[in-house]
Amino acid sequence: MKKRKKIKLSYSKERVLFSDVLPYECPIFFSNRYLYRFLAKYLWIGKEKKVNSITYNVLEQKKRLNEKDANAFAALLFGCYAKGKRIGDLQHRVNALFYPFQFNIAHKKNKNRTLSIIHPYNQWQIVEFYEQYKYSILYLCNQSNFSLRKPHKIAQYFYYRDRLHRKLSGHESDKVELFFNEYENLKTYFSYEKYSNIYKFYEDYRYQRAEKKFKHLVKFDLQSCFDSIYTHTISWATAGGADKVKVLPGYHGSWVGDSFDNLMQSINARETNGIIIGPEFSRIFAEIILQYIDQKVEHELLDDEKKLRHKSNYECYRYVDDYFLFYNEEKVRELFMESLTKWLKEFKLQISPSKTEEFERPFITKITLAKLRIEGLINDIFSVPLWEEAVLNSDEEKEDDTEDVASDNDKEILDKKFNIYLSANSVNTQIKAIIRECGIEYRDIANYLLEKISQRLDAFLNRYEKGFKKYEYLMSMENTDKDEIEIHAQRVQRKLTSFLVSLVDVSFFVFNSNRQVNTTLKLQKIMNTIVLYAKRYGDFRDNPEVRFQTISKDIIFKKIQDEIALVLSTTDLHRNTLHESLYLLILAKELGNAYLLAPEVIKSFIEKSKLQYNLFACIILLYYYANHKCYNEQKILLKNELLKKYRLAAETERKRNAELTILTADMMTCPFVDEAYKQNLLKLMGITEIEDQRMIMRFAKKQKYIFTRWTMFNLNKELQAKISQEVYS
């Protein structure tokens, strides 16, 4: 047998845009996929240039230099457009000031977390920064023995050159598209050691081994870590300490430290107190600083006086800013905390006293106990036998596919009772009991619960599918009582419909108890699985492959529609879950035109929540409105509010405003607004020349998308990709 050849993809610096630049919590149809394609296809590069003693960063297009339209679009995208200047002069002063787009998501009880999206020009800067300092980043992030999540090496992508790969990837000759598709499957720029998610640590041998060695565990984290970081401290951490930077005349630290410091200031309006939250590069910034502190603490505890050795007298593990300290003697803990507190203070950081938890062996938390009970509950829901004997025989293949007489084994299913029932009220009560008895909150287990439901639902429907295929097979045979088969099949379909409706109820109950972006995504995944399955509807007699009668599909879809409407109606200014609720409109659109939410529902939601028409609110609403005439009134209001947003920003700052720049670029590619409106937006961005406007709109039409996937959106595919990239939050 011929051995398959393993192929390593050529390195592309722009792939940073997929994983390290945008927060995970962006809407599912909003990504850097098409920005990446734009940068990679036209190969924008940068260099420093002095003009009248002022240093500029200059962007140049190295390929297709005659693409004036692409240059014009880049001038908009990078905030480089200036009236009277040649459209190809794409330049900014070094360390020019930009304003990130900030949005709030639900985080802790009655508390938001503010995340940021940086200006497209800054995103290009991140690409160039990684390209220049990637090996320095790897070196600086591999100094600590405490860290559980650190860049280990540059991620690589391999594929096998065979017929299957060519089939999955598309036409063999489409090399550019193949190149894009392969890189878009990469999850991270760096490979991470040792854990991509904190919960993996609890299941790892290191945690189990530490429990064997030590009697005590204390868990704690840092207070407002990212908000507290002073950007200049990156130079201290990379230069060997604050003293060197502060005391030595003319010494500013390392090149990588200074560059990272300047970049973090540039993307955040020159702020030095605090770094933006959300992108992976911010976590890397923090990791470099915390690794330096880890080193100092470990070396200090090892000195001649204390003689405390890591892995012997204690074990410490840190996941971003979450710490786990295992120890036996209270004196060891005191010395460790004393040293850590001192070095954290040196870097203007401190431990959060309110989030410190102590455990004694065995190290089992209330949340762990709750998860064990949740696991039992989910088993009770999904482990019911369907057609046990029939399912066992369902994998048997007929040797003669043309056989017209159904076997006795096939007919046995007509004697089986389809035992499936789910009481939503009962399950919801059991969930409430688990919460109360374990002394936890909904936010502690909501994400876990929805993930378990999603996993077991897929397996459950596969089991159902195997059994129902018996009816399908019998219906296709001659010499069978088709009326009897149809009655049985319809009865089973009705019971499944009732089960799924109850499951929708339970899932939304869990979601409403803890509306967060992660739970929104898990809920969408469950609903999408149900929706896709329910779309196999019709008349069973005419088409035995259908799984639902039309009325059953309507019942399921109407239930989902009602639950989404309820979420919107209960979202107000005080719940702080605006985006979490808005994201459900993406799911609502999957139900189809027959299940559009009433305009009054949308209107009431906008009024009750006192909707701020930010970037995400605008694109989600416009995506949902599309060209449906029933939303014309809301659409006019949205467009007017957008114009107000532009006018509220100072003219001189608009092109350096990340929200307005991204919004403008997306509006240029949006098929739901007319050209006159697009021209109006370009004027507000300072692009007044008609020919320049035409070039931008012409290229946008060719580009089709830049951030938002307005049409041909595949929710199922994007959910799979999104959830697989779930990161620390």
XYZ file of C-alpha atoms in Angstrom:
729
model
C 0.000 0.000 0.000
C 1.333 3.401 -0.972
C 2.174 5.561 2.020
C 0.430 8.920 2.221
C 2.717 11.911 2.022
C 2.518 14.361 4.932
C 2.668 17.967 3.722
C 3.571 20.958 5.878
C 1.915 24.201 4.881
C 4.007 27.211 4.051
C 4.162 29.747 6.836
C 1.793 32.737 6.654
C 2.356 35.588 9.066
C -1.206 36.902 8.618
C -2.687 33.877 10.374
C -2.247 35.797 13.647
C -5.546 37.427 12.713
C -7.481 34.184 13.200
C -6.627 33.506 16.793
C -4.764 36.260 18.596
C -6.509 39.498 17.662
C -10.290 39.285 18.149
C -12.003 38.343 21.422
C -13.664 34.948 21.445
C -16.923 36.626 22.460
C -17.557 38.309 19.082
C -20.777 37.366 17.241
C -20.434 34.084 15.421
C -20.759 35.619 11.942
C -18.107 38.268 12.708
C -14.491 37.250 12.099
C -11.137 38.213 10.621
C -11.372 35.557 7.930
C -11.852 37.991 5.074
C -9.488 40.617 6.484
C -6.891 37.858 6.490
C -7.659 37.052 2.859
C -7.375 40.722 1.937
C -3.997 41.157 3.631
C -2.591 37.850 2.397
C -3.823 38.186 -1.165
C -2.551 41.714 -1.711
C 0.477 41.290 0.583
C 0.504 44.518 2.546
C 3.885 45.120 4.134
C 5.195 47.921 6.317
C 8.382 49.860 6.720
C 9.555 52.993 8.492
C 10.015 56.163 6.486
C 11.051 59.675 7.507
C 9.150 62.648 6.091
C 10.193 66.114 7.285
C 11.976 64.601 10.319
C 8.817 62.701 11.327
C 8.950 58.897 11.290
C 6.009 57.122 9.656
C 4.880 53.519 9.302
C 4.217 53.076 5.597
C 2.056 50.307 4.138
C 2.870 49.149 0.643
C 1.140 46.708 -1.673
C 3.751 44.389 -3.119
C 1.446 42.498 -5.459
C -0.998 43.772 -8.063
C 0.300 47.307 -7.846
C -2.227 48.379 -10.444
C -5.157 47.508 -8.129
C -6.191 51.072 -7.343
C -9.530 49.906 -5.959
C -7.773 47.705 -3.393
C -5.564 50.634 -2.420
C -8.603 52.865 -1.960
C -10.300 50.285 0.260
C -7.096 49.902 2.274
C -6.977 53.677 2.799
C -10.417 53.411 4.446
C -9.623 50.229 6.371
C -6.314 51.418 7.787
C -7.479 54.963 8.505
C -4.907 56.391 6.086
C -7.173 58.380 3.796
C -6.411 62.081 3.566
C -8.075 64.497 1.149
C -5.713 65.824 -1.460
C -3.147 63.066 -0.938
C -2.470 60.293 -3.397
C -4.657 57.305 -2.519
C -1.604 55.050 -2.424
C 0.069 56.964 0.424
C -0.893 54.693 3.301
C 0.992 55.931 6.321
C 0.663 56.767 10.010
C 3.066 58.310 12.447
C 4.885 55.684 14.493
C 2.853 54.985 17.649
C -0.104 57.011 16.392
C -3.083 57.004 18.720
C -6.102 54.767 17.968
C -9.372 54.161 19.800
C -10.479 50.536 20.277
C -14.113 49.499 20.140
C -15.241 48.413 23.607
C -18.283 46.315 24.433
C -19.602 44.719 27.608
C -20.465 41.095 28.266
C -21.901 39.479 31.375
C -19.078 38.190 33.562
C -19.802 37.754 37.246
C -22.950 38.339 39.225
C -24.121 41.896 38.543
C -20.761 42.692 36.961
C -19.699 43.179 33.364
C -16.419 42.569 31.616
C -15.332 45.139 29.034
C -13.743 43.610 25.940
C -12.016 45.420 23.096
C -11.602 45.151 19.348
C -8.650 47.056 18.002
C -8.460 49.152 14.850
C -7.693 47.236 11.602
C -4.451 49.204 11.293
C -3.445 47.983 14.771
C -4.377 44.457 13.725
C -1.893 44.754 10.886
C 0.660 46.026 13.441
C 0.085 42.914 15.571
C 0.818 40.772 12.502
C 4.103 42.582 11.968
C 4.970 42.482 15.689
C 4.501 38.711 15.865
C 6.548 38.262 12.719
C 9.443 40.254 14.193
C 9.350 39.000 17.783
C 7.757 35.519 17.663
C 10.893 33.772 18.912
C 11.452 36.369 21.628
C 7.856 35.788 22.780
C 8.468 32.034 22.948
C 11.666 32.571 24.966
C 10.074 35.008 27.423
C 7.030 32.765 27.897
C 9.088 29.698 28.803
C 10.877 30.944 31.932
C 8.396 29.899 34.617
C 7.911 26.520 36.296
C 4.480 27.601 37.541
C 2.692 28.400 34.277
C 0.047 26.001 32.940
C -0.822 27.978 29.814
C 2.085 29.322 27.825
C 3.118 29.539 24.171
C 5.360 26.577 23.493
C 6.082 26.710 19.779
C 4.693 28.184 16.581
C 1.681 26.117 15.557
C 2.076 24.169 12.352
C -0.506 22.675 10.069
C -0.008 19.419 8.226
C -2.206 17.597 5.766
C -1.894 14.425 3.750
C -1.613 14.729 0.003
C -4.180 12.197 -1.090
C -7.471 11.926 -2.939
C -9.559 12.479 0.219
C -7.764 15.724 1.041
C -8.298 17.029 -2.486
C -11.969 16.128 -2.282
C -12.469 17.871 1.063
C -10.412 20.920 0.168
C -11.929 21.698 -3.181
C -10.510 21.693 -6.690
C -6.873 20.738 -6.786
C -5.940 23.616 -9.064
C -7.450 26.265 -6.778
C -4.210 26.762 -4.875
C -5.032 30.184 -3.435
C -8.377 29.064 -2.001
C -6.799 25.851 -0.710
C -4.139 27.931 1.012
C -6.807 30.078 2.680
C -8.965 27.141 3.747
C -6.093 25.288 5.365
C -4.945 28.241 7.409
C -8.444 29.124 8.468
C -8.581 25.775 10.271
C -5.717 26.746 12.546
C -6.924 27.509 16.073
C -3.929 29.368 17.466
C -0.770 31.047 16.237
C 1.219 29.332 18.983
C 0.868 25.827 20.353
C 0.197 25.983 24.078
C 1.705 24.012 26.886
C 0.350 22.506 28.954
C -3.385 23.174 28.925
C -5.647 25.059 26.562
C -8.411 25.152 29.171
C -8.216 25.375 32.969
C -10.615 22.466 33.505
C -8.156 20.077 31.851
C -5.815 20.697 34.778
C -8.288 19.181 37.246
C -8.294 15.929 35.289
C -4.514 15.785 34.820
C -2.001 13.643 36.668
C -0.264 16.779 38.042
C -3.346 17.690 40.038
C -3.834 14.098 41.218
C -0.154 13.749 42.141
C -0.173 17.018 44.083
C -3.157 15.753 46.086
C -1.154 12.693 47.066
C 1.822 14.790 48.220
C 0.135 17.713 49.968
C -2.627 18.120 52.555
C -3.702 21.679 51.684
C -4.682 23.634 48.587
C -5.357 27.345 48.298
C -6.848 28.816 45.115
C -6.678 32.532 44.387
C -6.390 34.977 41.552
C -5.265 38.525 40.892
C -7.540 41.503 41.393
C -8.555 43.099 38.074
C -5.348 41.770 36.549
C -5.552 43.202 33.026
C -7.045 46.487 34.227
C -4.197 46.886 36.722
C -1.234 46.140 34.464
C 0.983 49.149 33.876
C 2.185 48.851 30.287
C 5.735 50.030 31.082
C 6.199 46.976 33.324
C 6.704 44.814 30.231
C 10.053 46.584 29.815
C 10.880 45.845 33.443
C 10.082 42.154 33.015
C 12.105 41.787 29.804
C 15.077 43.836 30.988
C 15.778 42.112 34.277
C 13.798 44.246 36.680
C 12.403 47.709 37.319
C 15.620 48.922 38.904
C 17.612 48.594 35.710
C 15.067 50.536 33.694
C 14.459 53.204 36.335
C 18.031 53.747 37.549
C 20.381 53.264 34.622
C 20.635 56.485 32.539
C 19.440 56.056 28.967
C 18.400 52.444 29.523
C 14.876 51.699 28.328
C 14.696 47.947 28.506
C 14.715 45.322 25.797
C 13.675 45.915 22.223
C 10.782 43.474 22.493
C 9.613 44.993 25.804
C 9.697 48.556 24.524
C 8.011 47.616 21.246
C 5.266 45.689 23.039
C 4.745 48.592 25.450
C 4.456 51.123 22.613
C 2.107 48.876 20.660
C -0.214 48.324 23.643
C -0.386 52.058 24.179
C -1.010 52.803 20.508
C -3.986 50.449 20.279
C -5.552 51.831 23.473
C -5.495 55.614 23.001
C -2.017 55.919 24.600
C -3.259 54.578 27.940
C -0.531 53.171 30.166
C -2.739 52.021 33.059
C -4.385 48.776 32.058
C -4.325 46.729 28.860
C -7.268 45.806 26.667
C -9.145 42.603 27.551
C -10.192 39.923 25.099
C -7.472 39.309 22.479
C -4.897 36.564 22.953
C -1.988 38.980 22.533
C -3.091 40.696 25.778
C -2.854 37.354 27.589
C 0.645 36.910 26.146
C 1.562 40.409 27.365
C 0.390 39.506 30.868
C 2.052 36.077 30.683
C 5.505 37.612 30.068
C 5.136 39.833 33.152
C 3.750 37.058 35.365
C 6.447 34.616 34.268
C 9.083 37.079 35.451
C 7.289 37.332 38.817
C 7.048 33.508 39.010
C 10.805 33.257 38.552
C 11.511 35.828 41.253
C 9.237 34.101 43.754
C 10.694 30.646 43.108
C 14.310 31.899 43.378
C 13.550 33.889 46.531
C 12.010 30.863 48.263
C 15.034 28.782 47.298
C 17.597 31.065 48.933
C 19.930 29.918 51.711
C 17.608 31.085 54.459
C 14.235 29.665 53.355
C 15.394 26.629 51.328
C 11.922 25.931 49.942
C 12.099 23.891 46.779
C 9.303 23.809 44.198
C 7.861 20.294 43.686
C 9.330 19.277 47.058
C 8.151 21.681 49.794
C 5.263 23.055 47.753
C 3.784 23.048 44.270
C 2.420 26.128 42.572
C 0.508 26.224 39.293
C -0.753 29.331 37.516
C -3.288 29.468 34.689
C -3.102 33.069 33.355
C -3.949 34.874 36.647
C -5.471 31.905 38.534
C -3.134 30.322 41.103
C -3.149 26.877 42.749
C -0.790 26.468 45.732
C -0.352 22.989 47.255
C 1.453 22.732 50.615
C 1.699 20.831 53.918
C 3.020 23.369 56.433
C 1.318 26.691 57.123
C 4.751 28.352 57.327
C 5.411 27.426 53.692
C 2.171 29.048 52.635
C 2.957 32.219 54.586
C 6.410 32.551 53.044
C 5.070 31.917 49.546
C 2.268 34.450 49.856
C 4.630 37.000 51.370
C 7.069 36.688 48.481
C 4.369 36.692 45.802
C 2.615 39.712 47.323
C 5.893 41.629 47.382
C 6.730 40.961 43.733
C 3.176 41.597 42.575
C 3.246 44.957 44.319
C 6.485 45.767 42.498
C 4.504 45.403 39.268
C 1.422 47.232 40.605
C -0.610 44.021 40.962
C -2.297 42.386 43.951
C -4.130 39.255 45.065
C -7.932 39.340 45.172
C -8.877 38.511 48.779
C -12.546 37.912 47.971
C -11.784 35.065 45.563
C -9.415 33.056 47.756
C -10.596 29.505 48.481
C -8.996 26.930 50.812
C -9.333 23.151 50.647
C -8.117 20.184 52.642
C -7.516 16.750 51.193
C -9.524 15.363 49.432
C -9.617 18.404 47.166
C -13.184 18.341 45.903
C -15.209 21.481 45.419
C -18.944 22.163 45.625
C -18.913 22.655 41.862
C -17.388 19.202 41.328
C -20.096 17.625 43.486
C -22.756 19.514 41.525
C -21.283 18.339 38.212
C -21.438 14.716 39.370
C -25.147 15.126 40.142
C -25.720 16.907 36.831
C -24.057 13.964 35.067
C -26.533 11.612 36.753
C -29.489 13.796 35.751
C -28.375 13.933 32.106
C -27.962 10.137 32.100
C -31.539 9.758 33.319
C -32.782 11.989 30.485
C -30.921 10.463 27.585
C -30.252 6.859 28.583
C -33.840 5.636 28.198
C -34.132 2.598 25.916
C -35.862 3.443 22.632
C -36.267 0.278 20.598
C -33.630 -1.739 22.424
C -33.953 -5.003 20.552
C -34.650 -3.308 17.247
C -31.630 -1.071 17.567
C -29.452 -4.082 18.198
C -30.517 -5.479 14.853
C -30.494 -2.184 12.980
C -26.924 -2.474 11.769
C -27.563 -5.733 9.978
C -27.353 -5.118 6.230
C -29.516 -6.917 3.710
C -27.448 -8.987 1.307
C -30.027 -8.524 -1.376
C -31.074 -4.905 -1.650
C -33.830 -5.776 -4.061
C -35.628 -8.059 -1.596
C -39.267 -7.021 -1.421
C -40.358 -9.024 1.555
C -39.609 -7.515 4.913
C -37.972 -9.853 7.426
C -39.483 -10.742 10.773
C -36.713 -8.754 12.451
C -37.788 -5.646 10.589
C -41.433 -6.141 11.506
C -40.622 -6.569 15.191
C -40.405 -2.792 15.568
C -44.175 -2.592 15.042
C -44.610 -4.515 18.303
C -42.237 -2.257 20.228
C -43.428 0.567 22.411
C -41.576 3.829 21.935
C -40.846 4.835 25.514
C -39.627 8.373 25.620
C -40.931 11.165 27.793
C -39.431 14.290 29.296
C -41.073 16.555 31.848
C -39.452 19.979 31.540
C -40.908 21.130 34.858
C -39.519 18.099 36.681
C -36.017 18.500 35.203
C -35.957 22.240 35.920
C -36.953 21.516 39.538
C -34.153 18.953 39.865
C -31.636 21.484 38.530
C -32.820 24.044 41.096
C -32.480 21.423 43.841
C -28.881 20.623 42.815
C -28.014 24.334 42.874
C -29.510 24.806 46.327
C -28.204 21.577 47.940
C -24.631 22.006 46.617
C -24.472 25.645 47.678
C -23.439 26.964 44.273
C -24.801 29.424 41.721
C -26.211 28.837 38.246
C -23.159 30.439 36.645
C -20.990 27.706 38.149
C -22.576 24.884 36.152
C -24.748 26.411 33.386
C -22.075 26.162 30.696
C -21.215 22.602 31.748
C -24.885 21.567 31.787
C -25.609 22.910 28.309
C -22.449 21.294 26.942
C -23.543 17.914 28.353
C -27.031 18.302 26.875
C -25.483 19.129 23.494
C -23.183 16.097 23.566
C -25.880 13.646 24.636
C -28.463 15.058 22.199
C -26.271 14.173 19.225
C -25.854 10.592 20.476
C -29.559 10.355 21.310
C -30.660 11.391 17.810
C -28.241 8.876 16.302
C -29.908 6.127 18.367
C -33.327 7.342 17.294
C -32.217 7.429 13.677
C -31.154 3.777 13.758
C -34.532 2.709 15.100
C -36.641 4.877 12.819
C -34.868 3.561 9.736
C -36.837 0.366 10.370
C -40.066 2.200 9.543
C -38.417 3.783 6.542
C -37.311 0.359 5.278
C -40.676 -1.263 5.861
C -42.446 1.571 4.043
C -40.296 0.978 0.962
C -41.149 -2.732 0.846
C -44.016 -4.290 -1.031
C -46.447 -6.635 0.716
C -46.529 -4.540 3.899
C -49.425 -2.756 5.547
C -48.380 0.833 4.842
C -51.301 2.291 6.802
C -50.162 0.444 9.917
C -46.540 1.500 9.417
C -47.533 5.124 8.896
C -49.612 5.126 12.110
C -46.662 3.747 14.080
C -44.193 6.212 12.500
C -46.447 9.200 13.180
C -46.951 8.143 16.795
C -43.172 7.927 17.273
C -42.646 11.292 15.586
C -45.183 12.949 17.898
C -43.445 11.548 20.984
C -40.069 12.739 19.733
C -41.564 16.166 19.040
C -42.845 16.351 22.615
C -39.427 15.283 23.941
C -37.570 17.913 21.903
C -40.006 20.673 22.874
C -39.363 19.840 26.536
C -35.628 19.811 25.893
C -35.892 23.294 24.335
C -37.680 24.411 27.502
C -34.955 22.988 29.790
C -32.139 24.462 27.697
C -33.638 27.954 27.728
C -34.298 27.632 31.471
C -30.589 26.974 32.056
C -29.580 29.765 29.686
C -31.901 32.301 31.329
C -30.404 31.472 34.696
C -26.986 32.528 33.431
C -26.896 34.544 30.220
C -23.281 34.634 29.077
C -21.614 34.415 25.689
C -20.441 30.841 26.333
C -23.908 29.693 27.351
C -25.381 31.528 24.344
C -23.109 29.529 22.024
C -23.932 26.235 23.752
C -27.641 27.034 23.537
C -27.297 27.878 19.842
C -25.571 24.553 19.245
C -28.393 22.593 20.905
C -31.073 24.516 19.040
C -29.230 24.239 15.749
C -29.028 20.444 16.134
C -32.784 20.317 16.723
C -33.565 22.750 13.882
C -31.459 20.852 11.339
C -33.125 17.565 12.297
C -36.609 19.087 12.277
C -36.065 20.461 8.775
C -36.414 16.869 7.557
C -40.181 17.208 7.485
C -43.036 16.298 5.142
C -45.404 13.457 4.395
C -44.032 10.111 5.553
C -46.029 8.050 3.084
C -44.719 10.011 0.088
C -41.194 10.336 1.471
C -40.184 7.830 4.177
C -36.901 9.682 4.739
C -38.673 12.537 6.560
C -38.443 12.518 10.356
C -41.259 14.918 11.251
C -44.688 15.726 10.039
C -45.045 19.344 8.970
C -47.130 20.099 12.056
C -44.412 18.642 14.314
C -41.764 20.847 12.725
C -44.037 23.865 13.231
C -44.492 23.020 16.913
C -40.717 22.805 17.483
C -39.900 25.955 15.536
C -42.712 27.903 17.232
C -41.394 26.839 20.654
C -37.876 28.081 19.812
C -39.299 31.306 18.388
C -41.354 31.897 21.556
C -38.375 31.242 23.825
C -36.177 33.707 21.896
C -38.959 36.301 22.055
C -39.167 35.737 25.823
C -35.410 36.296 26.193
C -35.678 39.583 24.295
C -38.683 40.715 26.333
C -36.866 40.065 29.626
C -33.661 41.842 28.607
C -33.478 45.258 30.158
C -30.880 47.829 31.077
C -30.268 46.277 34.482
C -29.611 42.683 33.425
C -26.408 43.629 31.588
C -26.905 40.887 29.014
C -27.541 42.924 25.876
C -25.107 41.124 23.577
C -25.963 37.697 24.949
C -29.595 38.307 23.991
C -28.828 39.932 20.640
C -26.731 36.953 19.557
C -29.871 34.810 19.600
C -31.200 36.720 16.590
C -28.593 34.859 14.529
C -30.246 31.615 15.664
C -33.728 33.039 15.084
C -32.874 33.700 11.444
C -32.156 29.979 10.938
C -35.841 29.224 11.546
C -36.708 30.807 8.195
C -38.975 33.578 6.964
C -42.140 31.884 8.252
C -40.921 32.349 11.848
C -39.723 35.948 11.808
C -40.148 37.682 15.130
C -42.942 40.218 15.208
C -41.665 43.787 14.642
C -43.250 44.718 17.983
C -40.975 42.216 19.754
C -37.855 43.834 18.291
C -39.171 47.322 18.972
C -39.988 46.493 22.600
C -36.540 44.939 23.088
C -34.810 48.062 21.737
C -36.849 50.336 23.992
C -36.622 48.251 27.190
C -32.899 47.638 26.912
C -32.236 51.299 25.990
C -30.211 49.860 23.138
C -26.921 51.568 22.424
C -26.387 51.229 18.698
C -22.834 49.928 18.895
C -21.022 47.942 16.216
C -22.433 44.538 17.155
C -25.976 45.727 17.781
C -26.010 47.378 14.347
C -24.681 44.449 12.330
C -26.827 41.848 14.134
C -30.016 43.855 13.703
C -29.216 44.630 10.064
C -28.404 40.953 9.425
C -31.757 39.961 10.902
C -33.778 42.705 9.202
C -32.155 41.961 5.817
C -34.606 43.148 3.170
C -37.789 42.022 4.966
C -40.439 44.684 4.450
C -41.986 44.081 7.877
C -38.882 45.612 9.482
C -38.705 48.705 7.274
C -39.581 51.025 10.159
C -36.903 49.539 12.445
C -34.401 49.538 9.607
C -34.905 53.274 8.962
C -34.451 53.937 12.688
C -31.248 51.852 12.694
C -29.780 53.721 9.720
C -30.579 57.092 11.305
C -29.013 56.058 14.603
C -25.905 55.003 12.706
C -25.572 58.452 11.153
C -25.931 60.035 14.623
C -23.133 57.779 15.890
C -20.746 59.098 13.232
C -21.656 62.725 13.910
C -21.097 62.362 17.661
C -17.442 61.466 17.037
C -14.984 64.252 16.272
C -14.222 64.420 12.542
C -10.480 64.274 13.150
C -10.806 61.054 15.165
C -13.264 59.052 13.043
C -10.681 57.330 10.860
C -8.731 56.247 13.973
C -11.889 55.015 15.702
C -11.977 51.211 15.475
C -15.761 50.950 15.760
C -16.522 53.470 13.002
C -13.811 52.108 10.706
C -14.972 48.491 11.010
C -18.608 49.535 10.747
C -17.929 51.552 7.588
C -15.973 48.721 5.954
C -18.777 46.285 6.783
C -21.451 48.643 5.480
C -19.595 48.829 2.164
C -20.043 45.068 1.766
C -23.591 44.930 3.174
C -26.260 43.968 0.591
C -29.058 45.384 2.787
C -28.234 49.107 2.405
C -28.295 51.191 -0.779
C -25.332 52.902 -2.450
C -26.534 56.396 -1.572
C -26.399 55.505 2.119
C -22.939 53.983 1.697
C -21.722 57.203 0.058
C -23.139 59.147 2.988
C -21.110 57.065 5.420
C -17.939 57.546 3.392
C -18.480 61.325 3.437
C -18.752 61.200 7.231
C -15.429 59.325 7.285
C -13.846 62.198 5.364
C -13.858 60.472 1.960
C -15.612 63.080 -0.159
C -14.120 62.525 -3.618
C -16.705 60.753 -5.805
C -14.105 58.703 -7.658
C -12.554 57.519 -4.376
C -16.001 56.515 -3.115
C -16.676 54.572 -6.306
C -13.365 52.718 -6.075
C -14.078 51.714 -2.462
C -17.611 50.502 -3.195
C -16.473 48.718 -6.348
C -13.795 46.826 -4.453
C -16.168 46.059 -1.544
C -18.546 44.418 -3.996
C -15.664 42.349 -5.327
C -14.373 41.510 -1.829
C -17.949 40.532 -0.808
C -17.181 40.352 2.944
C -14.619 41.953 5.225
C -15.707 41.227 8.838
C -19.389 40.245 8.763
C -20.632 37.288 6.734
C -23.870 38.908 5.501
C -25.134 36.083 3.286
C -24.689 32.318 2.756
C -23.941 31.913 6.445
C -23.585 28.319 7.677
C -24.459 28.378 11.377
C -23.687 24.699 11.913
C -20.180 24.949 10.455
C -19.384 28.183 12.288
C -20.646 26.815 15.623
C -18.345 23.821 15.323
C -15.390 26.089 14.584
C -16.275 28.609 17.296
C -16.777 26.192 20.146
C -13.592 24.324 19.245
C -11.724 27.586 19.845
C -13.173 28.237 23.302
C -10.510 29.927 25.367
C -9.846 31.077 28.864
C -12.318 33.754 29.894
